[in-house]
């Protein structure tokens, strides 16, 4: 019995370094494609396509906190899984010094082209941003009303607009 426990312990210890290395290099959901991108040289208008799948809305600052919204078109991938989601909506917050701030709670209400406002959609925190998959079913003008509670009980609200073709 002692030998079996010892063998199991040795096998476990020998597999740990491989698991640690695999976990350390795992970058699921990171925005590694964004490294080295010169945002200062980009022309910002009402909305801006970064590539065929990513839409970046102009930054907004409220009470010294800047919010950045990106939407990634995931419609084709979701359709393959039988889901109706069309975009991954993500918002990132930073303070006046440019330091990233993780929201304690964040949500978005979406006003569609017909003027109908959705219920609040929870935006859980994940790897440096708060986000969720959403459905933008029709072309036209959309308004995104973002509200967040940040550390120190600081509450902020933003309104972003874009038009989908």
mmCIF file of C-alpha atoms in Angstrom:
data_model
loop_
_atom_site.group_PDB
_atom_site.id
_atom_site.type_symbol
_atom_site.label_atom_id
_atom_site.label_comp_id
_atom_site.label_asym_id
_atom_site.label_seq_id
_atom_site.Cartn_x
_atom_site.Cartn_y
_atom_site.Cartn_z
ATOM 1 C CA UNK A 1 0.000 0.000 0.000
ATOM 2 C CA UNK A 2 2.836 2.389 0.902
ATOM 3 C CA UNK A 3 4.549 1.690 -2.434
ATOM 4 C CA UNK A 4 1.348 2.451 -4.377
ATOM 5 C CA UNK A 5 0.890 5.768 -2.575
ATOM 6 C CA UNK A 6 4.565 6.619 -3.126
ATOM 7 C CA UNK A 7 4.302 5.766 -6.856
ATOM 8 C CA UNK A 8 1.155 7.897 -7.189
ATOM 9 C CA UNK A 9 2.843 10.793 -5.394
ATOM 10 C CA UNK A 10 5.934 10.576 -7.640
ATOM 11 C CA UNK A 11 3.770 10.434 -10.794
ATOM 12 C CA UNK A 12 1.810 13.482 -9.639
ATOM 13 C CA UNK A 13 4.946 15.485 -8.845
ATOM 14 C CA UNK A 14 6.473 14.625 -12.230
ATOM 15 C CA UNK A 15 3.412 15.842 -14.185
ATOM 16 C CA UNK A 16 3.050 19.174 -12.361
ATOM 17 C CA UNK A 17 5.802 21.088 -14.259
ATOM 18 C CA UNK A 18 4.174 20.259 -17.598
ATOM 19 C CA UNK A 19 0.774 21.404 -16.363
ATOM 20 C CA UNK A 20 2.220 24.635 -14.977
ATOM 21 C CA UNK A 21 3.994 25.414 -18.264
ATOM 22 C CA UNK A 22 0.856 24.693 -20.277
ATOM 23 C CA UNK A 23 -1.253 26.935 -18.043
ATOM 24 C CA UNK A 24 1.310 29.756 -18.113
ATOM 25 C CA UNK A 25 1.367 29.887 -21.890
ATOM 26 C CA UNK A 26 -2.416 29.688 -22.263
ATOM 27 C CA UNK A 27 -3.640 33.029 -23.622
ATOM 28 C CA UNK A 28 -7.248 32.256 -24.518
ATOM 29 C CA UNK A 29 -9.134 35.451 -25.152
ATOM 30 C CA UNK A 30 -6.098 37.703 -25.050
ATOM 31 C CA UNK A 31 -5.819 40.449 -27.586
ATOM 32 C CA UNK A 32 -2.361 39.398 -28.793
ATOM 33 C CA UNK A 33 -3.159 40.697 -32.283
ATOM 34 C CA UNK A 34 -3.305 44.219 -30.816
ATOM 35 C CA UNK A 35 0.385 44.361 -29.761
ATOM 36 C CA UNK A 36 2.327 47.110 -31.433
ATOM 37 C CA UNK A 37 -0.750 48.738 -32.927
ATOM 38 C CA UNK A 38 -0.338 52.506 -33.208
ATOM 39 C CA UNK A 39 -3.756 53.743 -32.092
ATOM 40 C CA UNK A 40 -2.591 57.361 -32.242
ATOM 41 C CA UNK A 41 -2.181 57.174 -36.023
ATOM 42 C CA UNK A 42 -5.704 55.837 -36.558
ATOM 43 C CA UNK A 43 -8.446 58.118 -37.771
ATOM 44 C CA UNK A 44 -11.335 58.009 -35.301
ATOM 45 C CA UNK A 45 -14.835 58.667 -36.539
ATOM 46 C CA UNK A 46 -18.297 57.535 -35.359
ATOM 47 C CA UNK A 47 -17.079 53.947 -35.495
ATOM 48 C CA UNK A 48 -13.984 52.320 -36.825
ATOM 49 C CA UNK A 49 -13.281 48.865 -38.166
ATOM 50 C CA UNK A 50 -9.968 47.455 -36.981
ATOM 51 C CA UNK A 51 -10.347 44.424 -39.218
ATOM 52 C CA UNK A 52 -13.254 42.605 -40.805
ATOM 53 C CA UNK A 53 -14.436 41.214 -37.469
ATOM 54 C CA UNK A 54 -13.535 43.923 -34.901
ATOM 55 C CA UNK A 55 -15.358 47.217 -34.404
ATOM 56 C CA UNK A 56 -13.852 49.803 -32.061
ATOM 57 C CA UNK A 57 -16.025 52.684 -30.854
ATOM 58 C CA UNK A 58 -14.510 56.049 -29.869
ATOM 59 C CA UNK A 59 -13.288 56.255 -26.262
ATOM 60 C CA UNK A 60 -15.293 58.265 -23.737
ATOM 61 C CA UNK A 61 -14.165 59.763 -20.437
ATOM 62 C CA UNK A 62 -16.495 60.330 -17.474
ATOM 63 C CA UNK A 63 -15.258 61.517 -14.061
ATOM 64 C CA UNK A 64 -11.647 60.792 -15.058
ATOM 65 C CA UNK A 65 -12.386 57.198 -16.097
ATOM 66 C CA UNK A 66 -12.001 56.344 -19.791
ATOM 67 C CA UNK A 67 -14.092 53.547 -21.299
ATOM 68 C CA UNK A 68 -13.183 51.760 -24.519
ATOM 69 C CA UNK A 69 -15.708 49.556 -26.332
ATOM 70 C CA UNK A 70 -14.774 46.898 -28.867
ATOM 71 C CA UNK A 71 -17.196 44.553 -30.593
ATOM 72 C CA UNK A 72 -15.998 41.390 -32.266
ATOM 73 C CA UNK A 73 -18.247 39.891 -34.974
ATOM 74 C CA UNK A 74 -18.798 36.264 -33.941
ATOM 75 C CA UNK A 75 -21.925 35.564 -35.997
ATOM 76 C CA UNK A 76 -20.385 32.897 -38.279
ATOM 77 C CA UNK A 77 -18.757 31.009 -35.407
ATOM 78 C CA UNK A 78 -21.917 31.093 -33.293
ATOM 79 C CA UNK A 79 -24.081 29.957 -36.218
ATOM 80 C CA UNK A 80 -21.894 26.840 -36.517
ATOM 81 C CA UNK A 81 -22.843 26.054 -32.917
ATOM 82 C CA UNK A 82 -26.521 26.780 -33.491
ATOM 83 C CA UNK A 83 -26.473 30.058 -31.525
ATOM 84 C CA UNK A 84 -27.878 33.437 -32.558
ATOM 85 C CA UNK A 85 -25.216 35.663 -30.932
ATOM 86 C CA UNK A 86 -23.714 38.076 -33.461
ATOM 87 C CA UNK A 87 -21.095 40.063 -31.500
ATOM 88 C CA UNK A 88 -18.904 39.832 -28.413
ATOM 89 C CA UNK A 89 -19.320 43.208 -26.683
ATOM 90 C CA UNK A 90 -16.409 44.206 -24.462
ATOM 91 C CA UNK A 91 -15.644 47.310 -22.436
ATOM 92 C CA UNK A 92 -12.355 48.211 -20.764
ATOM 93 C CA UNK A 93 -11.821 50.974 -18.207
ATOM 94 C CA UNK A 94 -8.677 52.961 -17.386
ATOM 95 C CA UNK A 95 -7.884 55.817 -15.021
ATOM 96 C CA UNK A 96 -6.326 59.177 -15.922
ATOM 97 C CA UNK A 97 -2.826 57.649 -15.681
ATOM 98 C CA UNK A 98 -3.799 54.958 -18.198
ATOM 99 C CA UNK A 99 -3.882 52.174 -15.596
ATOM 100 C CA UNK A 100 -6.457 49.466 -16.279
ATOM 101 C CA UNK A 101 -9.399 49.287 -13.854
ATOM 102 C CA UNK A 102 -11.431 46.115 -13.422
ATOM 103 C CA UNK A 103 -15.150 46.762 -12.983
ATOM 104 C CA UNK A 104 -16.798 45.153 -9.961
ATOM 105 C CA UNK A 105 -20.122 45.149 -11.817
ATOM 106 C CA UNK A 106 -20.857 46.210 -15.395
ATOM 107 C CA UNK A 107 -23.903 46.010 -17.649
ATOM 108 C CA UNK A 108 -25.131 47.297 -20.999
ATOM 109 C CA UNK A 109 -28.582 48.169 -22.322
ATOM 110 C CA UNK A 110 -28.897 48.127 -26.106
ATOM 111 C CA UNK A 111 -31.253 50.391 -28.043
ATOM 112 C CA UNK A 112 -31.869 48.780 -31.438
ATOM 113 C CA UNK A 113 -32.643 50.576 -34.736
ATOM 114 C CA UNK A 114 -36.397 50.462 -33.999
ATOM 115 C CA UNK A 115 -35.836 52.326 -30.699
ATOM 116 C CA UNK A 116 -36.516 49.312 -28.462
ATOM 117 C CA UNK A 117 -34.283 49.172 -25.370
ATOM 118 C CA UNK A 118 -33.147 45.779 -24.076
ATOM 119 C CA UNK A 119 -33.036 44.655 -20.480
ATOM 120 C CA UNK A 120 -29.654 45.146 -18.812
ATOM 121 C CA UNK A 121 -27.131 42.559 -19.991
ATOM 122 C CA UNK A 122 -24.546 41.589 -17.365
ATOM 123 C CA UNK A 123 -20.934 42.063 -18.485
ATOM 124 C CA UNK A 124 -18.799 39.739 -16.350
ATOM 125 C CA UNK A 125 -15.118 40.613 -15.882
ATOM 126 C CA UNK A 126 -12.762 38.477 -17.961
ATOM 127 C CA UNK A 127 -9.063 38.902 -18.693
ATOM 128 C CA UNK A 128 -8.873 42.690 -18.554
ATOM 129 C CA UNK A 129 -12.318 43.545 -19.853
ATOM 130 C CA UNK A 130 -15.991 43.127 -19.045
ATOM 131 C CA UNK A 131 -17.980 41.498 -21.803
ATOM 132 C CA UNK A 132 -20.744 39.280 -23.095
ATOM 133 C CA UNK A 133 -22.075 37.903 -26.345
ATOM 134 C CA UNK A 134 -24.986 39.930 -27.738
ATOM 135 C CA UNK A 135 -27.398 39.828 -30.663
ATOM 136 C CA UNK A 136 -27.509 42.757 -33.102
ATOM 137 C CA UNK A 137 -30.036 41.294 -35.522
ATOM 138 C CA UNK A 138 -30.789 44.172 -37.894
ATOM 139 C CA UNK A 139 -28.689 46.757 -39.708
ATOM 140 C CA UNK A 140 -29.062 50.338 -38.511
ATOM 141 C CA UNK A 141 -28.174 52.679 -35.645
ATOM 142 C CA UNK A 142 -27.510 51.168 -32.207
ATOM 143 C CA UNK A 143 -26.976 52.854 -28.845
ATOM 144 C CA UNK A 144 -25.124 51.061 -26.041
ATOM 145 C CA UNK A 145 -25.782 52.374 -22.524
ATOM 146 C CA UNK A 146 -22.949 51.101 -20.327
ATOM 147 C CA UNK A 147 -23.002 51.383 -16.534
ATOM 148 C CA UNK A 148 -20.315 50.131 -14.171
ATOM 149 C CA UNK A 149 -19.423 50.069 -10.510
ATOM 150 C CA UNK A 150 -15.664 50.400 -10.090
ATOM 151 C CA UNK A 151 -13.455 49.906 -7.026
ATOM 152 C CA UNK A 152 -14.128 52.436 -4.277
ATOM 153 C CA UNK A 153 -17.881 52.376 -4.996
ATOM 154 C CA UNK A 154 -17.312 54.704 -7.979
ATOM 155 C CA UNK A 155 -20.204 54.501 -10.463
ATOM 156 C CA UNK A 156 -19.893 55.581 -14.102
ATOM 157 C CA UNK A 157 -22.252 55.633 -17.091
ATOM 158 C CA UNK A 158 -21.461 55.965 -20.790
ATOM 159 C CA UNK A 159 -23.426 56.018 -24.034
ATOM 160 C CA UNK A 160 -21.837 54.697 -27.227
ATOM 161 C CA UNK A 161 -23.388 54.796 -30.700
ATOM 162 C CA UNK A 162 -22.637 53.047 -33.965
ATOM 163 C CA UNK A 163 -24.380 52.091 -37.187
ATOM 164 C CA UNK A 164 -24.218 48.565 -38.567
ATOM 165 C CA UNK A 165 -24.591 47.944 -42.273
#
